[in-house]
Amino acid sequence: MPVVFLLLSVLVAPRLCDVALPFGEAALWAASLQHLRVCDDGISEACPVRPEHGGAGFLSTVFTWRYALNNLKAAVVASDGAPAGALDATIQHLSALDQLMEQPMMDAFAQITQSARLLFDQLTPFLEMQPFAMRSLPTPPAVPRRWVWPSDGQTPLAGATFTLLTGEKMPAIGFGTWRLWGSEAYQPVSWALEAGIRHIDTAEGYANEKFIGDAIRDSGVPRKEIFLATKLSSVPKGLVDIEHTEAVFATQLQDLGMDYVDLYMLHTPPADPAQFQALWSMMELFYQSGHAKAIGVSNCDVNELRSLLSFARVPPMYLQNLFKIYKPGGQMSAEEDIVAFAHSHQIAVIGYSVQTEWPHVLPPLEDPHVMSVAASVGRSASQVLHRWALQRGVGVIPKSSRREHIEDVAELLHFDLDETSMRRLDGLATLSETGAQLLVRPSGQEDVYGLHPTTSFLTDSMGVRNVGFPFAAISKYVLGPATRVPPDACRQMCLDEPRCAAWEVCSPYDPQTGCDGCYLIGTSEVAMVEVNGWYAAVERTLP
């Protein structure tokens, strides 16, 4: 068994501190996006139910409003001067979006978007006055698993690699060529090779393989030093019959001017399971012939990948998926984290469109949270996003037609992101996908910003008010004697204690009435009851 790329993954102890978080600014930014505004009046030609090529539409509107509302919620909770009813109204709008996703109704869609817009219009003066919120990120329930890459500025890009199941090395930093149609690809690929990038990604469907082959030959870089990946597009998408697969691959090799590619992948799994299996058998033949040194898949969900593993004689060595900071690893939320699943089967993962707003409308390069992290490390937002993906164990293939942006990629091994920065960025997925209901949350993502709802009771800046836990239910889980602290300090004590799952405290302190302080509780498996004057919350689920 060859040494595989997972050996690069190590455990890194968290380094946590108080951080300033731009919740108010991010809420206003998201709500003000022009692509969101076109959906203020509901579904229309400009705001279709299913946009053909991404952009404004039903799903992008729901996710963007969730992002705006969750940032608003965090800003309100952090403020001592939030307008009365602001938190309740925010939670009500999040709940309405949850219901809309369960039962999509176009009339309700228009009502919710218009109401959310009115809420933000009313709260804009408050949000514009909000400073960055100071917050200590909670201790994670487990030590995060991060990938360590060179950051000394001395390692060449080709030196940061994954080891595939074949034993071959694949550079983790590549260059993508989607939307560099035809001859448009030649110059950017030439610049990428000049900048030291040695992994080039293309596809039959990009119609640029001939020009990429020309750029490689003209670069003077030896072919053996370049990892060339391409995709079979037409057959799995049903545009060409499966019987023509071999001819399609032969044409691709001819256009590239190569007798082999380092990686050949299905651009998407076929919709028909039987065809998926038949097509993979042909991919295995290309691999066995040596014309494809490795084989893999793209745009694949967990169920499709699991199915492929069940029938493959030669397992996939590579997965390429959309990898966005708002939706890491897939186009939609899934029951299982596809990146973790792929890694568990020693499949290398590459993320595309890391820095773009496609297919939705949140442009991460402009996100105040991303820009804040970028400013703190003295790097561009693009560099921060791609380094974040790398440290999560996902290779990157950024694309640009501008030389200066391509040269930015060459500095991805000149810096790293500390654990606080990584967790701040990880938390953006929860801002995008957490709703008001307990089960509306992204899978596989830590609740960095404390957004996961714990009860139907309304919250305020100190926690969940007028609720507590029956003492008989928590007595054996209490982590120590009661402490005389206010509710906000009690919550922070729980966040700082890895063994603490929940907390409760009464206010004001008065032992004569049974109010003897703050309890930290080592289980989340307890039900809340209504208790006037008490505060309580479940902060995390412990293993």
C-alpha positions as CSV (number, residue, x, y, z in Angstrom):
1,M,0.0,0.0,0.0
2,P,1.6,3.3,-1.0
3,V,1.9,6.2,1.4
4,V,-1.2,8.3,0.8
5,F,-1.8,12.0,1.1
6,L,-3.7,11.8,4.3
7,L,-0.4,11.6,6.1
8,L,-0.1,15.3,5.6
9,S,-3.0,15.9,7.9
10,V,-2.1,16.6,11.5
11,L,-3.7,17.8,14.7
12,V,-3.1,21.4,15.5
13,A,-3.9,22.7,19.0
14,P,-6.2,25.7,18.9
15,R,-5.0,29.1,19.7
16,L,-8.0,31.2,20.7
17,C,-8.4,34.8,21.7
18,D,-10.9,37.6,21.7
19,V,-11.7,38.6,18.1
20,A,-13.5,41.6,16.6
21,L,-16.3,40.4,14.3
22,P,-18.1,42.6,11.7
23,F,-21.6,41.2,12.1
24,G,-23.4,44.5,11.6
25,E,-21.3,45.4,8.5
26,A,-21.8,41.9,7.0
27,A,-25.6,42.0,7.6
28,L,-25.9,45.3,5.7
29,W,-23.5,44.2,3.0
30,A,-25.5,41.0,2.3
31,A,-28.9,42.6,2.4
32,S,-27.7,45.3,0.0
33,L,-26.4,43.0,-2.8
34,Q,-28.0,44.0,-6.1
35,H,-28.6,40.3,-7.1
36,L,-30.7,40.0,-3.9
37,R,-32.7,43.2,-4.6
38,V,-33.9,41.9,-7.9
39,C,-35.8,39.2,-6.0
40,D,-37.5,41.7,-3.6
41,D,-40.8,41.4,-5.5
42,G,-40.7,37.7,-5.7
43,I,-40.2,35.3,-8.6
44,S,-39.9,37.0,-12.0
45,E,-37.9,36.7,-15.2
46,A,-35.0,38.4,-13.4
47,C,-35.5,36.2,-10.4
48,P,-36.4,32.7,-11.7
49,V,-37.1,29.6,-9.6
50,R,-34.2,27.8,-11.1
51,P,-31.7,30.1,-12.8
52,E,-29.9,28.2,-15.6
53,H,-26.4,29.4,-14.9
54,G,-26.6,30.5,-11.2
55,G,-27.2,34.0,-9.9
56,A,-30.4,35.5,-8.6
57,G,-33.2,33.0,-7.9
58,F,-35.2,31.2,-5.3
59,L,-32.4,29.3,-3.5
60,S,-29.8,32.1,-3.7
61,T,-32.3,34.5,-2.2
62,V,-33.1,32.2,0.7
63,F,-29.4,31.5,1.5
64,T,-28.5,35.2,1.2
65,W,-31.3,36.4,3.4
66,R,-30.3,33.7,6.0
67,Y,-26.8,35.1,5.9
68,A,-28.0,38.6,6.3
69,L,-30.4,37.7,9.1
70,N,-27.9,35.5,11.0
71,N,-25.4,38.4,11.0
72,L,-28.1,40.7,12.1
73,K,-29.0,38.3,14.9
74,A,-25.4,38.2,16.1
75,A,-25.1,42.0,15.9
76,V,-28.3,42.4,18.0
77,V,-27.2,39.9,20.6
78,A,-23.8,41.6,20.9
79,S,-25.3,45.1,21.3
80,D,-26.6,46.7,24.5
81,G,-28.7,49.2,22.5
82,A,-30.6,47.1,20.0
83,P,-34.1,48.4,19.2
84,A,-36.9,46.7,21.1
85,G,-38.2,43.7,19.2
86,A,-35.3,43.5,16.8
87,L,-34.2,40.0,17.9
88,D,-37.7,38.6,17.9
89,A,-38.3,39.9,14.4
90,T,-35.1,38.5,13.1
91,I,-35.9,35.0,14.5
92,Q,-39.4,35.2,13.0
93,H,-37.9,35.9,9.6
94,L,-35.4,33.0,9.9
95,S,-38.3,30.8,10.9
96,A,-40.3,31.9,7.9
97,L,-37.4,31.0,5.6
98,D,-37.3,27.5,7.2
99,Q,-41.0,27.0,6.5
100,L,-40.5,28.3,3.0
101,M,-37.8,25.7,2.3
102,E,-40.1,23.0,3.7
103,Q,-43.1,24.1,1.6
104,P,-42.0,26.4,-1.3
105,M,-44.8,28.8,-2.1
106,M,-44.2,31.7,-4.5
107,D,-46.7,34.0,-2.8
108,A,-45.0,33.4,0.6
109,F,-41.6,33.9,-1.0
110,A,-42.5,37.4,-2.1
111,Q,-44.0,38.3,1.3
112,I,-40.9,37.1,3.1
113,T,-38.5,38.9,0.9
114,Q,-40.5,42.2,1.1
115,S,-40.8,41.8,4.9
116,A,-37.1,41.1,5.3
117,R,-36.3,44.2,3.2
118,L,-38.5,46.3,5.4
119,L,-36.9,45.0,8.6
120,F,-33.4,45.9,7.3
121,D,-34.6,49.3,6.2
122,Q,-35.8,49.9,9.7
123,L,-32.6,48.6,11.3
124,T,-30.1,50.2,9.0
125,P,-29.4,53.2,11.3
126,F,-28.7,50.8,14.2
127,L,-26.5,48.5,12.1
128,E,-24.5,51.5,10.6
129,M,-23.6,52.5,14.2
130,Q,-22.4,49.1,15.3
131,P,-18.7,48.6,16.0
132,F,-17.1,45.2,15.5
133,A,-18.4,42.8,18.1
134,M,-15.8,41.5,20.5
135,R,-16.2,37.8,21.1
136,S,-14.2,34.8,22.4
137,L,-14.8,31.9,20.1
138,P,-15.9,28.9,22.1
139,T,-13.5,26.0,22.6
140,P,-14.2,23.5,19.9
141,P,-15.8,20.2,21.0
142,A,-12.8,18.4,19.5
143,V,-9.4,19.5,18.4
144,P,-9.8,20.6,14.7
145,R,-8.1,18.5,12.1
146,R,-6.1,20.8,9.9
147,W,-3.7,20.3,7.1
148,V,-0.2,21.7,7.4
149,W,1.4,23.2,4.2
150,P,4.6,25.1,3.8
151,S,4.3,28.8,4.6
152,D,8.0,29.9,4.4
153,G,7.8,31.3,0.9
154,Q,10.7,29.0,-0.1
155,T,8.8,25.9,-1.2
156,P,7.9,25.8,-4.9
157,L,4.2,25.3,-5.7
158,A,4.9,21.9,-7.2
159,G,6.3,20.9,-3.8
160,A,3.0,21.0,-2.0
161,T,1.4,17.7,-3.1
162,F,-1.2,15.1,-2.5
163,T,-0.1,11.5,-2.9
164,L,-2.8,9.7,-4.9
165,L,-3.7,6.0,-4.4
166,T,-1.5,5.2,-7.4
167,G,1.5,6.6,-5.5
168,E,1.8,9.5,-7.9
169,K,2.2,13.1,-6.6
170,M,-0.4,15.7,-7.6
171,P,0.3,19.4,-6.9
172,A,-2.4,20.7,-4.5
173,I,-2.3,24.1,-6.1
174,G,-3.3,24.2,-9.7
175,F,-4.8,26.4,-12.4
176,G,-8.4,26.1,-13.6
177,T,-9.5,27.0,-17.1
178,W,-13.4,27.0,-16.9
179,R,-14.8,29.9,-18.9
180,L,-11.4,30.5,-20.7
181,W,-13.0,29.4,-23.9
182,G,-11.0,28.3,-26.9
183,S,-7.9,30.4,-27.5
184,E,-8.6,32.5,-24.4
185,A,-6.9,29.8,-22.4
186,Y,-3.5,30.0,-24.1
187,Q,-2.0,33.1,-22.4
188,P,-3.3,32.5,-18.9
189,V,-2.0,29.0,-18.9
190,S,1.3,30.3,-20.1
191,W,1.4,32.8,-17.3
192,A,0.4,30.1,-14.8
193,L,3.3,27.8,-15.9
194,E,5.7,30.8,-15.7
195,A,4.5,31.5,-12.2
196,G,5.5,27.9,-11.1
197,I,2.1,26.3,-11.2
198,R,2.4,22.7,-12.4
199,H,-1.2,21.4,-12.2
200,I,-3.5,22.4,-15.1
201,D,-7.2,21.5,-15.1
202,T,-9.4,21.5,-18.2
203,A,-12.4,19.6,-19.7
204,E,-13.8,18.5,-23.0
205,G,-16.7,20.9,-22.3
206,Y,-14.4,23.9,-22.1
207,A,-13.4,23.7,-25.7
208,N,-9.8,24.8,-25.0
209,E,-7.8,21.6,-24.8
210,K,-5.9,22.3,-28.1
211,F,-4.8,25.7,-26.8
212,I,-3.8,24.3,-23.4
213,G,-1.7,21.7,-25.2
214,D,0.0,24.4,-27.2
215,A,0.7,26.5,-24.1
216,I,2.3,23.5,-22.4
217,R,4.5,22.7,-25.3
218,D,5.5,26.4,-25.8
219,S,6.3,26.9,-22.1
220,G,9.5,24.9,-22.2
221,V,8.5,23.1,-19.0
222,P,9.1,19.3,-19.4
223,R,5.8,17.4,-19.8
224,K,6.8,15.0,-17.0
225,E,6.8,18.0,-14.6
226,I,3.2,19.0,-15.4
227,F,0.1,17.3,-13.9
228,L,-2.6,17.6,-16.6
229,A,-6.2,16.9,-15.6
230,T,-9.1,16.8,-18.0
231,K,-12.8,15.7,-17.9
232,L,-15.2,13.7,-20.0
233,S,-18.1,16.0,-20.4
234,S,-20.4,15.1,-23.2
235,V,-21.1,11.4,-22.4
236,P,-22.0,11.6,-18.7
237,K,-24.2,14.7,-19.5
238,G,-26.1,12.6,-22.1
239,L,-25.0,14.7,-25.1
240,V,-23.1,11.8,-26.7
241,D,-23.9,8.1,-26.6
242,I,-21.8,6.0,-24.3
243,E,-20.6,3.9,-27.3
244,H,-18.6,6.9,-28.5
245,T,-16.7,7.3,-25.2
246,E,-13.4,5.9,-26.5
247,A,-13.5,8.1,-29.6
248,V,-14.2,11.2,-27.4
249,F,-11.2,10.4,-25.2
250,A,-9.0,9.8,-28.3
251,T,-10.1,13.2,-29.7
252,Q,-9.2,14.9,-26.4
253,L,-5.7,13.4,-26.4
254,Q,-5.3,14.5,-30.0
255,D,-6.4,18.0,-29.3
256,L,-4.0,18.2,-26.3
257,G,-1.2,16.7,-28.4
258,M,-0.5,14.2,-25.6
259,D,-0.5,10.4,-25.5
260,Y,-1.6,10.5,-21.9
261,V,-3.2,12.7,-19.2
262,D,-2.3,12.5,-15.5
263,L,-5.9,12.5,-14.5
264,Y,-9.1,11.8,-16.4
265,M,-12.5,12.3,-14.7
266,L,-16.2,12.2,-15.3
267,H,-17.4,15.8,-15.4
268,T,-20.5,14.7,-13.6
269,P,-22.0,11.3,-12.7
270,P,-24.6,10.1,-15.2
271,A,-28.1,10.2,-14.0
272,D,-28.7,6.6,-14.8
273,P,-27.0,4.3,-12.3
274,A,-26.5,1.5,-14.9
275,Q,-24.8,4.0,-17.3
276,F,-22.6,5.3,-14.4
277,Q,-21.3,1.7,-13.8
278,A,-20.8,1.1,-17.5
279,L,-19.0,4.4,-18.0
280,W,-16.8,3.8,-15.0
281,S,-15.8,0.5,-16.5
282,M,-14.5,2.4,-19.6
283,M,-12.6,4.8,-17.3
284,E,-10.9,1.8,-15.7
285,L,-9.8,0.6,-19.2
286,F,-8.3,4.0,-19.9
287,Y,-6.4,3.8,-16.6
288,Q,-5.2,0.3,-17.3
289,S,-4.0,1.3,-20.8
290,G,-1.8,4.0,-19.3
291,H,-3.5,6.8,-21.3
292,A,-5.0,8.0,-18.0
293,K,-2.6,7.8,-15.1
294,A,-5.4,8.3,-12.6
295,I,-9.2,8.5,-12.7
296,G,-11.8,10.4,-10.7
297,V,-15.1,12.2,-10.7
298,S,-16.4,15.7,-10.4
299,N,-19.7,17.3,-9.1
300,C,-20.4,14.2,-7.1
301,D,-22.4,13.9,-3.9
302,V,-21.9,11.5,-1.0
303,N,-24.5,9.0,-2.2
304,E,-23.1,9.0,-5.8
305,L,-19.5,8.6,-4.5
306,R,-20.6,5.7,-2.1
307,S,-22.4,4.0,-5.1
308,L,-19.2,4.3,-7.2
309,L,-17.1,2.8,-4.5
310,S,-19.5,-0.1,-4.3
311,F,-19.0,-1.2,-7.9
312,A,-15.6,0.2,-8.9
313,R,-12.8,-2.4,-9.5
314,V,-10.4,0.6,-9.7
315,P,-11.6,3.1,-7.1
316,P,-11.6,6.8,-7.8
317,M,-8.5,8.5,-6.8
318,Y,-9.8,12.1,-7.1
319,L,-12.9,14.2,-6.4
320,Q,-13.4,17.7,-7.8
321,N,-16.4,19.6,-6.3
322,L,-17.6,23.1,-5.8
323,F,-16.0,24.3,-2.5
324,K,-17.2,27.6,-1.3
325,I,-16.8,29.1,2.1
326,Y,-20.6,29.3,2.5
327,K,-21.1,25.7,1.3
328,P,-17.9,23.6,1.7
329,G,-17.9,20.5,-0.5
330,G,-21.1,20.6,-2.4
331,Q,-23.8,22.5,-4.1
332,M,-26.4,21.7,-1.4
333,S,-26.3,20.6,2.3
334,A,-25.9,16.9,2.7
335,E,-26.4,14.5,5.6
336,E,-22.7,13.7,5.5
337,D,-19.6,15.8,4.9
338,I,-18.4,14.7,1.4
339,V,-14.8,15.9,2.0
340,A,-14.5,13.9,5.2
341,F,-16.1,10.9,3.4
342,A,-13.7,11.2,0.5
343,H,-10.7,11.5,2.8
344,S,-11.7,8.4,4.7
345,H,-11.4,6.5,1.4
346,Q,-8.1,8.1,0.6
347,I,-9.5,10.1,-2.3
348,A,-7.9,13.5,-3.0
349,V,-10.3,16.4,-3.1
350,I,-9.9,19.5,-5.2
351,G,-12.3,22.5,-4.9
352,Y,-13.3,24.8,-7.7
353,S,-14.9,28.3,-7.7
354,V,-13.5,28.9,-4.2
355,Q,-13.5,32.7,-4.6
356,T,-16.5,33.3,-6.9
357,E,-20.2,34.0,-6.1
358,W,-21.3,31.3,-8.5
359,P,-23.8,29.6,-8.3
360,H,-25.4,31.9,-5.7
361,V,-25.0,35.6,-5.1
362,L,-22.7,36.1,-2.1
363,P,-19.3,37.2,-3.4
364,P,-16.8,36.1,-0.8
365,L,-14.1,38.4,-2.1
366,E,-16.2,41.3,-0.7
367,D,-17.5,39.7,2.5
368,P,-16.6,41.8,5.5
369,H,-15.7,38.7,7.5
370,V,-13.3,37.5,4.8
371,M,-11.8,41.0,4.3
372,S,-11.3,41.3,8.1
373,V,-9.3,38.1,8.2
374,A,-7.4,39.2,5.0
375,A,-6.4,42.5,6.6
376,S,-5.3,40.8,9.8
377,V,-2.8,38.6,7.9
378,G,-1.8,41.2,5.3
379,R,-3.1,39.2,2.3
380,S,-5.7,39.5,-0.4
381,A,-9.2,38.0,0.2
382,S,-8.5,35.6,-2.7
383,Q,-5.3,34.3,-1.1
384,V,-7.1,33.9,2.2
385,L,-9.9,31.9,0.7
386,H,-7.6,29.6,-1.1
387,R,-5.3,29.1,1.8
388,W,-8.4,28.3,4.0
389,A,-9.4,25.6,1.6
390,L,-5.9,24.1,1.6
391,Q,-5.7,24.0,5.4
392,R,-9.0,22.1,5.3
393,G,-7.4,19.5,3.1
394,V,-8.8,20.6,-0.2
395,G,-6.6,21.4,-3.2
396,V,-7.4,24.5,-5.3
397,I,-7.5,25.4,-9.0
398,P,-8.1,29.2,-9.1
399,K,-8.7,30.7,-12.5
400,S,-8.0,34.1,-13.8
401,S,-7.3,35.8,-17.1
402,R,-5.2,38.5,-15.4
403,R,-1.5,38.0,-14.8
404,E,-1.4,39.8,-11.5
405,H,-4.1,37.5,-10.1
406,I,-2.3,34.4,-11.3
407,E,0.9,35.6,-9.7
408,D,-1.1,36.0,-6.4
409,V,-1.6,32.2,-6.5
410,A,2.2,31.8,-6.4
411,E,2.2,33.2,-2.8
412,L,-0.2,30.7,-1.3
413,L,2.8,29.0,0.4
414,H,4.1,32.3,1.8
415,F,1.7,32.5,4.8
416,D,-0.7,30.5,6.9
417,L,-3.9,31.1,8.8
418,D,-3.9,30.5,12.6
419,E,-6.7,28.5,14.2
420,T,-8.7,31.6,15.1
421,S,-8.8,32.8,11.5
422,M,-9.6,29.3,10.3
423,R,-12.6,29.0,12.6
424,R,-13.8,32.5,11.8
425,L,-13.9,31.4,8.2
426,D,-15.4,28.0,8.9
427,G,-18.3,29.8,10.7
428,L,-19.5,31.5,7.5
429,A,-21.2,28.3,6.5
430,T,-23.3,28.4,9.6
431,L,-24.2,32.0,8.9
432,S,-25.4,31.0,5.5
433,E,-27.3,27.9,6.3
434,T,-28.5,28.0,9.9
435,G,-32.2,28.6,10.4
436,A,-34.5,29.1,13.3
437,Q,-35.3,25.4,13.7
438,L,-33.0,23.1,15.5
439,L,-32.4,20.8,12.5
440,V,-31.7,23.6,10.0
441,R,-28.0,23.8,10.1
442,P,-25.1,22.7,7.8
443,S,-23.8,19.3,8.4
444,G,-20.2,18.8,9.4
445,Q,-19.7,22.4,10.5
446,E,-18.9,23.6,14.0
447,D,-21.3,26.3,15.3
448,V,-18.5,28.8,15.7
449,Y,-20.8,31.8,16.2
450,G,-23.4,30.2,18.5
451,L,-26.2,30.3,16.0
452,H,-27.8,26.9,16.5
453,P,-31.1,27.3,18.2
454,T,-31.6,25.4,21.4
455,T,-35.2,26.2,22.3
456,S,-38.3,27.8,21.0
457,F,-38.0,30.5,23.8
458,L,-36.8,33.9,22.7
459,T,-33.3,35.0,23.5
460,D,-31.6,38.2,24.5
461,S,-28.0,39.3,24.8
462,M,-27.3,37.1,27.8
463,G,-28.9,33.8,26.7
464,V,-32.3,32.2,26.7
465,R,-34.5,34.0,29.2
466,N,-37.1,32.6,31.6
467,V,-36.0,29.0,31.1
468,G,-33.9,26.5,33.1
469,F,-33.3,22.8,33.6
470,P,-34.9,20.6,36.3
471,F,-32.2,20.1,38.9
472,A,-33.0,16.4,39.2
473,A,-32.2,16.0,35.5
474,I,-28.8,17.8,35.7
475,S,-27.6,17.1,39.2
476,K,-25.2,14.3,38.2
477,Y,-23.8,16.3,35.3
478,V,-23.1,19.6,37.2
479,L,-19.4,20.3,36.7
480,G,-18.9,22.1,40.1
481,P,-20.5,24.3,42.7
482,A,-22.6,27.3,41.7
483,T,-20.6,30.5,40.9
484,R,-21.9,34.0,41.6
485,V,-21.7,35.6,38.2
486,P,-24.2,37.3,35.9
487,P,-25.7,35.4,32.9
488,D,-23.3,36.7,30.3
489,A,-20.3,35.6,32.4
490,C,-21.9,32.2,33.0
491,R,-22.3,31.6,29.3
492,Q,-18.7,32.6,28.6
493,M,-17.5,30.3,31.4
494,C,-19.3,27.4,29.6
495,L,-17.9,28.4,26.2
496,D,-14.4,28.4,27.7
497,E,-14.8,25.0,29.4
498,P,-14.5,22.1,26.9
499,R,-16.5,19.8,29.2
500,C,-19.5,22.2,29.3
501,A,-22.4,21.5,27.1
502,A,-25.0,23.7,28.7
503,W,-25.4,26.3,31.5
504,E,-28.0,28.0,33.6
505,V,-28.1,30.9,36.0
506,C,-30.6,32.9,37.9
507,S,-30.6,36.6,38.1
508,P,-30.4,38.5,40.4
509,Y,-28.4,36.5,42.8
510,D,-30.4,35.7,46.0
511,P,-29.7,32.4,47.9
512,Q,-32.8,33.0,50.0
513,T,-35.0,32.4,47.0
514,G,-32.9,29.5,45.7
515,C,-31.0,31.7,43.2
516,D,-27.4,30.6,44.1
517,G,-25.6,31.3,40.9
518,C,-24.3,29.8,37.7
519,Y,-24.1,26.1,37.0
520,L,-22.0,24.5,34.2
521,I,-23.6,21.3,32.9
522,G,-21.7,18.4,31.2
523,T,-24.6,17.1,29.0
524,S,-26.8,18.5,26.3
525,E,-29.4,15.7,26.7
526,V,-31.7,17.7,29.0
527,A,-35.0,19.4,28.4
528,M,-35.7,23.0,29.3
529,V,-38.6,24.2,31.3
530,E,-40.0,27.7,31.8
531,V,-38.6,29.3,34.9
532,N,-39.2,33.0,35.4
533,G,-36.0,35.0,36.1
534,W,-33.6,32.3,35.0
535,Y,-31.3,32.1,31.9
536,A,-30.1,28.9,30.3
537,A,-28.8,27.6,27.0
538,V,-27.3,24.5,25.4
539,E,-24.0,25.6,23.7
540,R,-22.7,22.4,22.2
541,T,-23.2,18.6,21.8
542,L,-20.4,16.6,23.5
543,P,-19.3,13.2,22.1
